[in-house]
C-alpha positions as MATLAB code, in Angstrom:
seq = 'XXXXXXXXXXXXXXXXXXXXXXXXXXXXXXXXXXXXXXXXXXXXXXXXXXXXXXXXXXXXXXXXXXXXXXXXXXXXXXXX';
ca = [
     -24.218   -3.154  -18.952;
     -20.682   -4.177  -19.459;
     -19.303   -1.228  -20.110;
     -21.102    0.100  -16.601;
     -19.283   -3.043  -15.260;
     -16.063   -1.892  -16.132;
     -16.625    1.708  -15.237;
     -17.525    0.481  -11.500;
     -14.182   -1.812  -11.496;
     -12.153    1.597  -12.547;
     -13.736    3.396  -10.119;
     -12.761    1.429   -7.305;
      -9.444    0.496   -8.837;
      -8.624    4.093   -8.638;
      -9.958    5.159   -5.318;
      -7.804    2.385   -3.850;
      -4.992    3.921   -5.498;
      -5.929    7.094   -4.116;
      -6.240    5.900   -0.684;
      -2.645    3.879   -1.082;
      -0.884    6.944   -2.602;
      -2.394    8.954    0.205;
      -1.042    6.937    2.778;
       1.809    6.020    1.415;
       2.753    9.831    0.955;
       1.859   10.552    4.328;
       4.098    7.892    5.432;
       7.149    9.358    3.856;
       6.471   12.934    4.735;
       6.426   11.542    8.285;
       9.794    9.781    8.408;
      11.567   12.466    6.598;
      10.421   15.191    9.115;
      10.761   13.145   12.286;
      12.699    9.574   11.633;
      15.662   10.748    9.800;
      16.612   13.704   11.102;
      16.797   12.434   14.715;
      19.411    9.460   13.313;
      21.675   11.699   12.056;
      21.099   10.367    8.465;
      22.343   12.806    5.946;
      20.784   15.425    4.031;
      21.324   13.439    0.838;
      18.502   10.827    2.617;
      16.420   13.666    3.726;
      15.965   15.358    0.865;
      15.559   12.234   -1.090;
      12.936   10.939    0.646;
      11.338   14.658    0.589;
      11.260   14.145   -3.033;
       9.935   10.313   -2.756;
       7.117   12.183   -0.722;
       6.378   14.674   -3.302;
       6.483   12.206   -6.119;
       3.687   10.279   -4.426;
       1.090   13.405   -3.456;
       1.721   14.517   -7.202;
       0.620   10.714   -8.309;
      -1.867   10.870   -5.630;
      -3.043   14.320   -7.718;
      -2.894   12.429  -11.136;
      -4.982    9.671   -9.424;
      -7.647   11.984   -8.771;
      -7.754   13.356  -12.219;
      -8.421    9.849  -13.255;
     -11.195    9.251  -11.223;
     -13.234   12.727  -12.629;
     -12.469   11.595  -15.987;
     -14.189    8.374  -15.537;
     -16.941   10.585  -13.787;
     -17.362   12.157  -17.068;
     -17.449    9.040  -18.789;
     -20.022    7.499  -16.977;
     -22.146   10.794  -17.294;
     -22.156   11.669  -13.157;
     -19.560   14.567  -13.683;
     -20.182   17.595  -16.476;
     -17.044   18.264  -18.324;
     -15.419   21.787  -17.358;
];
């Protein structure tokens, strides 16, 4: 039962982190494509926050993994 407990708690724990990342990622995409270029910021910025933008979707990617493997834990998810 406790263990279940837990397994709920990680679940949501990581969806939220999902859902942040996701945003979050979004976010940064959306100013480095349209904010920064019209400002005249340099490239240096731009492609900086390019790779702030990447960084998240890849931790948003990682995030995901997390959430099958406690699928797989909890038994609602066959191993591949």
């Amino acid at each position: 039962m406790i263990i279940q407990k837990s397994i709920r708690q990680m679940k949501k724990e990581a969806w939220t982190l999902i859902a942040i990342l996701y945003l979050s990622s979004i976010s940064l995409l959306m100013l480095t494509v349209n904010v920064l270029p019209k400002t005249g910021v340099d490239s240096f910025y731009i492609i900086g926050g390019g790779l702030m933008a990447l960084t998240s979707l890849l931790s948003w990617k990682e995030a995901y993994k997390l959430v099958n493997r406690i699928n797989e834990a909890n038994g609602t998810k066959k191993p591949e």
